[in-house]
PDB file of C-alpha atoms in Angstrom:
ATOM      1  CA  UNK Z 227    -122.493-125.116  29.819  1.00  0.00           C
ATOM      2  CA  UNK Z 228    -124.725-127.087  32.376  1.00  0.00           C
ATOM      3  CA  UNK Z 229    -124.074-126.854  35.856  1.00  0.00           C
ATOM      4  CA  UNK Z 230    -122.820-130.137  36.277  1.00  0.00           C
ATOM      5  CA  UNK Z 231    -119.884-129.557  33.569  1.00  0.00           C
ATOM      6  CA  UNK Z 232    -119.436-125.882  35.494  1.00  0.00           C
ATOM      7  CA  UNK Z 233    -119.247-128.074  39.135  1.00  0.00           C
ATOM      8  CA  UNK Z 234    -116.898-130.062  38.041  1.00  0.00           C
ATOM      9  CA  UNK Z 235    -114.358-127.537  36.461  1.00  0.00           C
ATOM     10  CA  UNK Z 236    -114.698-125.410  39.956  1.00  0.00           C
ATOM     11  CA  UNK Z 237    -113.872-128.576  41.863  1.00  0.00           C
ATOM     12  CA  UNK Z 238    -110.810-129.556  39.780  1.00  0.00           C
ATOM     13  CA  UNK Z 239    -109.723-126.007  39.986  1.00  0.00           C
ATOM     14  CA  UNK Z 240    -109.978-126.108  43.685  1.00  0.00           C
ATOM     15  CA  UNK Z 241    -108.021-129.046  43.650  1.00  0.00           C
ATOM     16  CA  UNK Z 242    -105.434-127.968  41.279  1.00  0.00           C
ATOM     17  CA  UNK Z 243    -105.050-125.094  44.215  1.00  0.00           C
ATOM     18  CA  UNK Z 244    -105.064-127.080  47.052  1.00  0.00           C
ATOM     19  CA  UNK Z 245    -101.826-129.605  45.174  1.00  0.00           C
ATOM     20  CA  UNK Z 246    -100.177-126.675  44.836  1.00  0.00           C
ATOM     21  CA  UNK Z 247    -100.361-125.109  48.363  1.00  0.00           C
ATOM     22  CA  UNK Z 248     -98.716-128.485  49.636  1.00  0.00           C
ATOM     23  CA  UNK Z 249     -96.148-128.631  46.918  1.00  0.00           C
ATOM     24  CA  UNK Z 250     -95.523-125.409  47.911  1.00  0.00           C
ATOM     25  CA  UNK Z 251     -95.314-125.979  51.476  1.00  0.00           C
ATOM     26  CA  UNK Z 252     -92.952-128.906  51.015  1.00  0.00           C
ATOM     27  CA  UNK Z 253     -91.442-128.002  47.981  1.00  0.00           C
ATOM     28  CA  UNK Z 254     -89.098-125.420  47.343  1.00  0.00           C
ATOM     29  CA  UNK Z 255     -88.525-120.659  50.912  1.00  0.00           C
ATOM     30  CA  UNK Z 256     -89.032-117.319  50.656  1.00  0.00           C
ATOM     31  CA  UNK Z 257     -88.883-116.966  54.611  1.00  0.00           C
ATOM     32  CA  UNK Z 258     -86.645-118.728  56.697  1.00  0.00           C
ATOM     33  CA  UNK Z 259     -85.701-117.989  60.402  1.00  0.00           C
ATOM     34  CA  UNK Z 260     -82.115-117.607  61.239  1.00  0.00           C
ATOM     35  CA  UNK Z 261     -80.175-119.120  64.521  1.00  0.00           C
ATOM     36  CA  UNK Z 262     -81.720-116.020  66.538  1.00  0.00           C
ATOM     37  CA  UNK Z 263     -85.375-116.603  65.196  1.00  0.00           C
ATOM     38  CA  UNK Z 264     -85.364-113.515  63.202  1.00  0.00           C
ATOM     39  CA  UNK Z 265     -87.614-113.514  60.100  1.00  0.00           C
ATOM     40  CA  UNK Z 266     -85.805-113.089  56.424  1.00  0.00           C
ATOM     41  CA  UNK Z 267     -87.791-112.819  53.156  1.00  0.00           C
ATOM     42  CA  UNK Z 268     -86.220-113.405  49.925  1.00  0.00           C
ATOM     43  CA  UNK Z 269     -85.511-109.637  48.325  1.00  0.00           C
ATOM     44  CA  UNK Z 270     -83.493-110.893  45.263  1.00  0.00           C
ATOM     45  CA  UNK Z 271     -85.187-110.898  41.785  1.00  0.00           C
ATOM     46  CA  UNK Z 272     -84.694-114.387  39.985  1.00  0.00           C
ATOM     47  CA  UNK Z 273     -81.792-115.427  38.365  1.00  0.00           C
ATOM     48  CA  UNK Z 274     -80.921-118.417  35.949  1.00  0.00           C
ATOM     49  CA  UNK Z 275     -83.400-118.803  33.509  1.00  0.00           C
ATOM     50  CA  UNK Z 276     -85.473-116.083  34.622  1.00  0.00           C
ATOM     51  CA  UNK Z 277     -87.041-113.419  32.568  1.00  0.00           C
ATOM     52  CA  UNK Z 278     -88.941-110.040  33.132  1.00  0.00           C
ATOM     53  CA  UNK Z 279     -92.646-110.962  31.805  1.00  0.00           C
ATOM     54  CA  UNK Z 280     -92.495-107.013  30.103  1.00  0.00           C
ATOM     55  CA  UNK Z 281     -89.205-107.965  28.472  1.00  0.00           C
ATOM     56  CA  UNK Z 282     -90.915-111.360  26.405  1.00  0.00           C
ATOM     57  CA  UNK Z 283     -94.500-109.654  25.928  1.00  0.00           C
ATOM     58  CA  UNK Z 284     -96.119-106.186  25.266  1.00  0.00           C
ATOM     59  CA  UNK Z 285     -97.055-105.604  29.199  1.00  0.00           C
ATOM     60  CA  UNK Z 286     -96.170-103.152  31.364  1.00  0.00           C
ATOM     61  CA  UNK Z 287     -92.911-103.701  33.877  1.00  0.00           C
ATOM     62  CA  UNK Z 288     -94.938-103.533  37.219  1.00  0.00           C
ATOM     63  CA  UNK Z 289     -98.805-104.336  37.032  1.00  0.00           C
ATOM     64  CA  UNK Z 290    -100.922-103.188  39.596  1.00  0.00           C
ATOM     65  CA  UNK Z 291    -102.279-106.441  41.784  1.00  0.00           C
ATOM     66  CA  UNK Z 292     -99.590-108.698  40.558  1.00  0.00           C
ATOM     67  CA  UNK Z 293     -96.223-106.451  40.703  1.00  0.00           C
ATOM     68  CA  UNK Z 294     -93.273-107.155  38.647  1.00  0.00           C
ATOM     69  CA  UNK Z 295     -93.543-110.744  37.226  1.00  0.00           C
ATOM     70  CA  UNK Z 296     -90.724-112.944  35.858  1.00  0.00           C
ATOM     71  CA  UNK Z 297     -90.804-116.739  34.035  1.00  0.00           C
ATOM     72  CA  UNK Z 298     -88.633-119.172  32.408  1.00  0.00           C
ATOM     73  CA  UNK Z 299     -90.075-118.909  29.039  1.00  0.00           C
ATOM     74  CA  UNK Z 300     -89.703-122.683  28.328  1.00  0.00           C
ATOM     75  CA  UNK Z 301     -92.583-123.265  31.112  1.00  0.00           C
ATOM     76  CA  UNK Z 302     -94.934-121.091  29.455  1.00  0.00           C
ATOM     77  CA  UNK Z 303     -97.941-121.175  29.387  1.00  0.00           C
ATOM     78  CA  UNK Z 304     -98.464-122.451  32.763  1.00  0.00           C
ATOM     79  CA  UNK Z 305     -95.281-120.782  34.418  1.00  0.00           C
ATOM     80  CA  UNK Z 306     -94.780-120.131  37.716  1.00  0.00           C
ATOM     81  CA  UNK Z 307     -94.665-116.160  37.908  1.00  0.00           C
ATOM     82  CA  UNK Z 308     -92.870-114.951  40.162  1.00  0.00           C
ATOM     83  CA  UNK Z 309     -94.235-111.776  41.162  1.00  0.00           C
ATOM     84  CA  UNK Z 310     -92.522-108.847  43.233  1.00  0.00           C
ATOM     85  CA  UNK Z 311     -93.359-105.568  45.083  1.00  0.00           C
ATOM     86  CA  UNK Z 312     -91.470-102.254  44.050  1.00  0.00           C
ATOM     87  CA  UNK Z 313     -89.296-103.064  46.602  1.00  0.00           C
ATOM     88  CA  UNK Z 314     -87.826-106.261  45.446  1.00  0.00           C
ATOM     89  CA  UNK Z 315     -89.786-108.760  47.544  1.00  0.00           C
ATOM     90  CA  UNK Z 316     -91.217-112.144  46.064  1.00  0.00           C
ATOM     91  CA  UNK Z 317     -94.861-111.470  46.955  1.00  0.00           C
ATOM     92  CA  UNK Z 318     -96.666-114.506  45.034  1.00  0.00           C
ATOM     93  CA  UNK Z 319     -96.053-117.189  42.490  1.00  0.00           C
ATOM     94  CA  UNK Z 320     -98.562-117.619  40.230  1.00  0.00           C
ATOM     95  CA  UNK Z 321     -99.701-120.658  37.516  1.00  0.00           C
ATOM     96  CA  UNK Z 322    -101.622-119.523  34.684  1.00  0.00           C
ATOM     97  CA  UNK Z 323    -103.358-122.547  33.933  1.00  0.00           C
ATOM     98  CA  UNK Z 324    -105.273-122.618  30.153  1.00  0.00           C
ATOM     99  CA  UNK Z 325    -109.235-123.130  30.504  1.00  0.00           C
ATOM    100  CA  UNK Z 326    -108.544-126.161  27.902  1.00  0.00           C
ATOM    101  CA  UNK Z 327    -106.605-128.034  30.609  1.00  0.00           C
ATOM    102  CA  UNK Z 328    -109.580-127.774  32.984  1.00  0.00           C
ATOM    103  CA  UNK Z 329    -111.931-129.363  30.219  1.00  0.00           C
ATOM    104  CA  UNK Z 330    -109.211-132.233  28.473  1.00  0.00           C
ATOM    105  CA  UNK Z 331    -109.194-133.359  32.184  1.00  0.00           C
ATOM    106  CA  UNK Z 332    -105.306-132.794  32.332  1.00  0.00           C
ATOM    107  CA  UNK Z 333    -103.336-133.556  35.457  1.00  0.00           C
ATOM    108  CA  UNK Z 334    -101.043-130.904  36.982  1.00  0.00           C
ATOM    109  CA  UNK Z 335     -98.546-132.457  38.785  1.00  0.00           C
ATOM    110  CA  UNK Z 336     -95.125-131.346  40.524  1.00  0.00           C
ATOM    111  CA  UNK Z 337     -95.539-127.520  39.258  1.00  0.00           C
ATOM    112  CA  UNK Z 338     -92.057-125.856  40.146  1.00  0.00           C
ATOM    113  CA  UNK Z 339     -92.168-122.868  43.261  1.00  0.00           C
ATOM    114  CA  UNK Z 340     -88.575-122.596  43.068  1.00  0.00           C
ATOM    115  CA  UNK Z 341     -88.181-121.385  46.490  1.00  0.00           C
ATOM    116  CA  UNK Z 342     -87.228-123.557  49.263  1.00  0.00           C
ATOM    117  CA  UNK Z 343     -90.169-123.430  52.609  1.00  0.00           C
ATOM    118  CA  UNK Z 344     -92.428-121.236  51.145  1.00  0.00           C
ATOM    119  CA  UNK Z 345     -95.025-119.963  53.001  1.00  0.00           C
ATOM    120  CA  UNK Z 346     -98.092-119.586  51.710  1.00  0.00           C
ATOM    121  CA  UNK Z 347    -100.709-116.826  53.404  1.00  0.00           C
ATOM    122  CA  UNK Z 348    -103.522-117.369  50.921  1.00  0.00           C
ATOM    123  CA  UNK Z 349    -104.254-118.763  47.486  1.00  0.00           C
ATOM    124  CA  UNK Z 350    -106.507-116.825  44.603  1.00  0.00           C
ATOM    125  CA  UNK Z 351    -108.199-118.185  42.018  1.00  0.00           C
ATOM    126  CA  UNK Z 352    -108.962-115.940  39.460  1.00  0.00           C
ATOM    127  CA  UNK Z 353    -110.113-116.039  35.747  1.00  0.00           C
ATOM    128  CA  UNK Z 354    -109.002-114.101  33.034  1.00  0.00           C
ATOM    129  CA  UNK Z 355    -110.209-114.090  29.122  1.00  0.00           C
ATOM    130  CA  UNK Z 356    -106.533-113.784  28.277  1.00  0.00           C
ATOM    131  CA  UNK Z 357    -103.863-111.377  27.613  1.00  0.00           C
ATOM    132  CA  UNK Z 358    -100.257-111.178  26.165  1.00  0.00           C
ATOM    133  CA  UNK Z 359     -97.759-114.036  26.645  1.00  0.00           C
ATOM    134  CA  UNK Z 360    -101.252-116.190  27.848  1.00  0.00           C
ATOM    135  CA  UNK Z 361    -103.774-115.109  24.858  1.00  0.00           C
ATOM    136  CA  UNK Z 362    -106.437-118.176  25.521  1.00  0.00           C
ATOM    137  CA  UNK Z 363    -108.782-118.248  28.594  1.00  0.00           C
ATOM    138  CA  UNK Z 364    -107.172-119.151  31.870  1.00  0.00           C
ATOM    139  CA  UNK Z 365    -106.971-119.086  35.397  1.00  0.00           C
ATOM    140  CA  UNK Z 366    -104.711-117.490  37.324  1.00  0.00           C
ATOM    141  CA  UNK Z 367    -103.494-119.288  40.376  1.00  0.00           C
ATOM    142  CA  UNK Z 368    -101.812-117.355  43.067  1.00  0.00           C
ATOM    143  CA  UNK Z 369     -99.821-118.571  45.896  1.00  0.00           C
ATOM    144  CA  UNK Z 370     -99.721-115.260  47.975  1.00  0.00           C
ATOM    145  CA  UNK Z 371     -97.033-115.049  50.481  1.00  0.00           C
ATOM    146  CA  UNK Z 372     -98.221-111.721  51.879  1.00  0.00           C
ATOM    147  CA  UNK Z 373    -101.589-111.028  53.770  1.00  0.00           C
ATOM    148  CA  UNK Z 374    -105.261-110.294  51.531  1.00  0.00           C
ATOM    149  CA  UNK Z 375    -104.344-106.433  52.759  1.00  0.00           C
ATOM    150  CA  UNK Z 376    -100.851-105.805  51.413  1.00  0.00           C
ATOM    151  CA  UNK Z 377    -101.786-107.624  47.855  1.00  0.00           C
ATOM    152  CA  UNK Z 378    -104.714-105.557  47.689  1.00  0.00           C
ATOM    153  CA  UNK Z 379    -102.234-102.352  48.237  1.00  0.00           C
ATOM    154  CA  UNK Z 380     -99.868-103.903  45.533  1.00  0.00           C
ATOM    155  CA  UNK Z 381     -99.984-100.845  43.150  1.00  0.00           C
TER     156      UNK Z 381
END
């Protein structure tokens, strides 16, 4: 690939990223502050359509980095993942976006982060050759609502 071709697909990948961070910031919270200020994070596993990733595919129930993840299988491949800590807290949502929409020049656009004020601490973008439930090349986009410390703890 030349670097022109490998430019472009880091741009629109950075772009994809930053759409989602402000769908995600207006869109759908984990956090809200009650009358008295304090801080509340969502601690409830999905419901509705909502299924445990290692229920649908041959991967473990908790994976180290990403935590337990859940999906409505209909939005496969692309998702969002929810992902949560051992403790029941929605750490990230991630979009596992297929190398092959990066190269057909595909548009992303109003990608689901079912929860209402999210707050966003960081986003990762992350490549991955593939594995079950997402066998082709992709990247893995992660809207982390903790801090670069506590995800890199998530074990």
């Amino acid at each position: 690939m030349d670097s022109w071709s490998k430019r472009k697909r880091t741009w629109m990948a950075s772009g994809i990223a930053v759409l989602l961070v402000f769908a995600a910031l207006s869109g759908p919270a984990i956090a809200h502050d009650d009358l008295d200020g304090a801080r509340h994070t969502a601690m409830a596993t999905p419901g509705g359509d909502y299924q445990k990733v290692s229920d649908l595919v041959p991967l473990p129930e908790f994976i180290p980095g990403l935590g337990t993840l859940y999906v409505q299988p209909d939005t496969l491949p692309v998702g969002p993942f929810l992902g949560y800590d051992r403790e029941g807290k929605l750490v990230h949502i991630t979009y596992m976006v297929p190398l092959s929409d990066f190269t057909e020049s595909s548009n992303l656009i109003g990608l689901e982060t079912t929860e209402s004020g999210l707050q966003v601490d960081h986003v990762d973008i992350t490549y991955n050759p593939g594995h079950p439930g997402v066998e082709v090349p992709h990247y893995h986009i992660t809207l982390w609502t903790i801090s670069h410390q506590e995800a890199s703890q998530l074990k």
